[in-house]
Structures are given as structure tokens and as C-alpha cells.
XYZ file of C-alpha atoms in Angstrom:
267
model
C 150.904 129.341 92.575
C 148.662 127.484 90.213
C 145.866 129.375 88.671
C 142.508 127.626 88.511
C 140.898 127.793 85.111
C 137.158 127.882 84.835
C 135.481 125.246 82.673
C 133.616 127.044 79.878
C 129.847 126.630 80.336
C 130.279 124.983 83.752
C 128.054 127.494 85.553
C 125.495 127.372 82.797
C 125.362 123.597 83.006
C 124.867 123.772 86.765
C 122.025 126.276 86.269
C 120.335 123.983 83.752
C 120.723 120.976 86.099
C 119.345 122.964 88.965
C 116.490 124.188 86.788
C 115.573 120.602 85.768
C 115.623 119.551 89.466
C 113.305 122.379 90.399
C 111.003 121.571 87.484
C 110.910 117.871 88.464
C 110.176 118.753 92.118
C 107.449 121.182 91.190
C 105.871 118.603 88.813
C 105.936 115.982 91.555
C 104.420 118.374 94.072
C 101.696 119.360 91.589
C 100.945 115.747 90.789
C 100.616 114.903 94.473
C 98.204 117.793 95.055
C 96.070 116.845 92.060
C 96.034 113.226 93.259
C 94.828 114.264 96.726
C 92.107 116.420 95.153
C 91.063 113.547 92.873
C 90.636 111.085 95.731
C 88.904 113.737 97.813
C 91.349 113.468 100.686
C 90.024 115.214 103.804
C 92.918 116.356 106.015
C 90.536 117.398 108.843
C 88.881 113.933 108.889
C 92.309 112.326 108.901
C 93.519 114.352 111.824
C 90.308 113.810 113.781
C 90.634 110.041 113.211
C 94.036 109.752 114.800
C 92.769 109.755 118.380
C 90.210 107.119 117.482
C 92.889 104.953 115.925
C 95.203 105.328 118.937
C 92.338 104.466 121.358
C 91.502 101.334 119.329
C 95.259 100.415 119.103
C 95.993 100.563 122.813
C 92.616 99.472 124.179
C 91.416 96.725 121.854
C 94.333 95.629 119.699
C 97.128 95.701 122.290
C 98.394 93.861 124.298
C 98.393 90.602 122.329
C 96.174 87.812 123.744
C 98.307 84.689 124.341
C 95.408 82.359 125.142
C 95.039 79.221 122.944
C 98.537 79.744 121.661
C 98.820 76.095 120.655
C 96.010 76.528 118.154
C 98.154 78.929 116.184
C 100.977 76.441 115.572
C 99.276 74.501 112.742
C 98.501 77.600 110.631
C 102.084 78.822 111.176
C 103.441 75.488 110.069
C 101.093 75.500 107.052
C 102.371 78.926 106.046
C 105.976 77.789 106.254
C 105.310 74.579 104.303
C 103.405 76.521 101.579
C 106.450 78.744 101.146
C 108.847 75.780 100.910
C 106.768 73.913 98.332
C 106.027 77.043 96.306
C 109.711 78.138 96.270
C 110.862 74.675 95.166
C 108.353 74.348 92.382
C 108.625 77.916 91.096
C 112.422 77.839 91.169
C 112.471 74.535 89.215
C 110.017 75.838 86.624
C 111.784 79.185 86.571
C 115.158 77.688 85.661
C 113.663 75.678 82.808
C 111.828 78.771 81.444
C 114.840 81.007 81.941
C 117.082 78.818 79.828
C 114.537 79.046 77.038
C 113.999 82.785 77.518
C 117.636 83.980 77.797
C 119.097 85.393 74.598
C 122.278 83.300 75.001
C 120.613 79.907 75.667
C 117.283 79.986 73.864
C 116.953 77.354 71.112
C 115.078 79.822 68.861
C 114.266 83.542 68.977
C 110.491 82.761 68.558
C 110.570 80.591 71.696
C 112.188 83.419 73.624
C 109.605 85.995 72.430
C 106.579 83.783 73.190
C 107.867 82.783 76.646
C 108.796 86.375 77.605
C 105.247 87.484 76.668
C 103.724 84.689 78.790
C 105.951 85.422 81.748
C 105.217 89.161 81.522
C 101.537 88.282 81.673
C 101.920 86.000 84.697
C 104.207 88.433 86.498
C 102.018 91.522 86.074
C 98.963 89.959 87.734
C 99.202 90.402 91.534
C 99.309 87.213 93.539
C 96.159 88.257 95.422
C 94.309 88.415 92.134
C 95.574 84.939 91.270
C 94.472 83.653 94.656
C 91.002 85.183 94.394
C 90.580 83.586 90.915
C 91.873 80.238 92.008
C 89.646 80.221 95.102
C 86.692 80.482 92.730
C 88.050 77.546 90.675
C 89.316 75.181 93.421
C 87.340 76.434 96.391
C 88.552 77.696 99.786
C 91.631 75.844 100.929
C 95.287 75.238 100.499
C 95.270 74.280 96.816
C 94.315 77.746 95.584
C 96.956 79.470 97.734
C 99.683 77.090 96.787
C 99.009 77.324 93.028
C 98.849 81.136 93.317
C 102.226 81.235 94.970
C 103.791 78.930 92.368
C 102.394 80.928 89.452
C 103.496 84.228 90.917
C 106.954 82.891 91.884
C 107.501 81.199 88.504
C 106.892 84.470 86.688
C 109.048 86.471 89.073
C 112.002 84.051 89.108
C 111.983 83.167 85.342
C 112.558 86.846 84.486
C 115.337 87.291 87.019
C 116.989 83.990 86.158
C 116.968 84.851 82.435
C 118.541 88.249 83.002
C 121.233 86.656 85.195
C 122.057 84.048 82.525
C 122.330 86.761 79.833
C 124.892 88.576 81.952
C 127.186 85.526 82.256
C 130.552 85.291 80.506
C 130.002 83.540 77.146
C 133.654 82.592 76.478
C 133.297 79.083 77.912
C 129.998 78.590 76.074
C 131.669 79.491 72.753
C 134.683 77.297 73.534
C 132.476 74.233 74.147
C 130.433 74.990 71.088
C 133.602 75.160 68.903
C 134.585 71.723 70.313
C 131.297 70.235 69.152
C 129.577 70.023 72.551
C 125.830 69.490 72.497
C 123.300 71.980 73.824
C 122.876 70.090 77.090
C 126.648 69.802 77.601
C 127.104 73.563 77.068
C 124.372 74.258 79.579
C 125.704 71.836 82.157
C 129.414 72.801 81.998
C 129.347 76.464 80.942
C 126.134 78.038 82.203
C 125.105 76.191 85.409
C 128.410 76.686 87.299
C 128.333 80.446 86.687
C 124.618 80.717 87.282
C 124.536 79.036 90.696
C 125.377 82.120 92.859
C 122.556 84.110 91.243
C 120.277 81.103 91.576
C 120.909 80.775 95.320
C 120.481 84.485 95.869
C 117.200 84.920 93.997
C 115.703 81.691 95.244
C 116.333 82.593 98.925
C 114.896 86.033 98.256
C 111.834 84.374 96.713
C 111.491 82.186 99.775
C 111.264 85.320 101.961
C 108.608 86.756 99.639
C 106.641 83.532 99.743
C 106.592 83.589 103.568
C 104.984 87.040 103.530
C 102.706 86.233 100.617
C 101.456 82.945 102.089
C 100.516 84.810 105.235
C 98.498 87.332 103.213
C 96.838 84.742 100.971
C 94.733 83.456 103.925
C 92.876 86.779 103.866
C 91.103 85.618 100.624
C 90.409 82.146 102.026
C 93.566 80.359 100.751
C 94.557 78.971 104.143
C 97.578 79.533 106.334
C 98.137 82.055 109.061
C 96.270 84.715 107.077
C 93.030 82.735 107.436
C 93.531 82.937 111.182
C 94.024 86.686 111.031
C 90.778 87.078 109.063
C 88.896 84.756 111.432
C 89.930 86.633 114.571
C 89.161 90.004 112.994
C 85.705 88.879 111.833
C 84.962 87.757 115.445
C 86.254 91.114 116.781
C 88.975 89.282 118.771
C 91.596 91.936 118.096
C 93.855 90.798 120.968
C 94.204 87.448 119.262
C 94.697 89.165 115.923
C 97.650 91.086 117.313
C 99.072 87.876 118.781
C 98.897 86.162 115.352
C 100.495 89.182 113.657
C 103.282 89.195 116.247
C 103.899 85.470 115.577
C 103.943 86.215 111.800
C 106.451 89.034 112.208
C 108.690 86.861 114.451
C 108.524 84.061 111.791
C 109.463 86.482 108.985
C 112.431 87.853 110.929
C 113.691 84.327 111.725
C 113.407 83.360 108.048
C 115.279 86.499 106.984
C 118.080 85.704 109.480
C 118.267 82.122 108.280
C 118.326 83.051 104.568
C 120.976 85.713 105.132
C 123.267 83.149 106.851
C 122.674 80.654 104.093
C 123.331 83.342 101.452
C 126.635 84.294 103.072
C 127.836 80.692 103.082
C 126.757 79.769 99.574
C 127.553 82.932 97.624
């Protein structure tokens, strides 16, 4: 019968790991409590507000009001078109920037550093902040929302595209370079064929994000279905608001189903 040998220090390592876990949990709990104290969270007010919320939800907000359903079709179509245009433009710009940002394809390290700083700046500003700023510049309408989606999507995709390019196998790139191929030829024959699966995946994911974002942008006056949500809420037509939200959720689910099918066929 084999005799099990104990690993020296095994129990001590387990105790240390368990101690770190307890310390991390305690620190998280303490941070949560301090955050609730800082924001002056009132548990009693929260609990007393639940019946009011439920009464509003089931008496004013639900069921959805299907009257004038045809008037919702244009904002829904606008939202979908915004997402298509924004995804196309941001993916095109994102690929160009990613090739200049990636360590393996950049023409010069300085170009890579400058562009990464610019993209980090664009990416770290929320799209609602971009939309609010652009509404001030271009006025209320579709232009501000569309540019906000393109700027946000370009920063998001350029970073992901660049990381995907850096992870590609460089053997074919080096082989073409040793044969005297130009920069454009190396990109076309070595990088693009390997990069296409990641391009399809991230671009379809960006399209899903743009559908949600374009719906939200209307809340700051940038058009689309979000503008209809804001309008009905300002007029206290909560039944119509719930109807618009239901349409938006159905549209998002349909887009997710469509992109998942496309992703399975292309990747």
C-alpha cells in the first residue's frame, strides 16, 4: 500500500492563502460600508420607497401602451441606421489606426506612442459626455449622436484591433520581409488574412454596443429612439415609455441573435 507523503509547507501555504482571502474580503466589506456612509445611504428610506416604486411600475408604467405604434417606427429605424453607419466608419478608422499602433506593424515607435495616447484619451471619455459636448457644438439632432458614436467606437476598436494584430504569428511577416516585400505587401498578405477573424468578431460586438448606445444618446438630444423615450417621460406618458423600451429591448435581442449567427458562420 502506497504511503502518501505530505508536501512540506503545504498546510502553511494554504493558511496563508486563506488568510489573504479573508483579508481581501474584510477590506472589500469595509470599503463598501465606508462608501455607503460617504453617500449617506438611508436603508429605511430605500425600504419605504419599494412599495411606491411597485405601485408606479404596475399602475402607471405597465402595461405598455400600443397606441400610435406606427410613429415609433422611424425613430427605431434611425437608431438602427446610426449603428450601421457608426460601426462602418469606426471600424474603418480603427483598422487604419490599429496598423499604426500595433508594435509589429507601426512604421515608427513615435507614431505608435502618440496614437496610443490619443486613443486612450478618446476611449476614456464616456460616449454620453461626447454626445453632450457635440450637441452644444452641432445642436440637437442626428449629427451630434452619429459623431459621438464614431469617436467612441473608433477609440474602442483601435485598441482591440491593435492588440489582436500584436498577437498574430509573425513568421509570415518575417518571411515576406526577407524576400524584399514592401510594407503594404506584408500587411496585405501576412497580417490581413490572420486578422480577419478578430476583425469580424470585434466589429460585430461593436455593432451590438452601438445599438444600445444610439438608443441612449437620444436622452441628451442626439436623436433616435432615446429621444422618444425622453419625450414620453417628459409628458408623463409612462405607458408609451414602456412600449418604446419594449421595442428597444426586442430590437437589441434581434440584433444579438443576428450577429451571433453571422459570427458563427464567419469565424
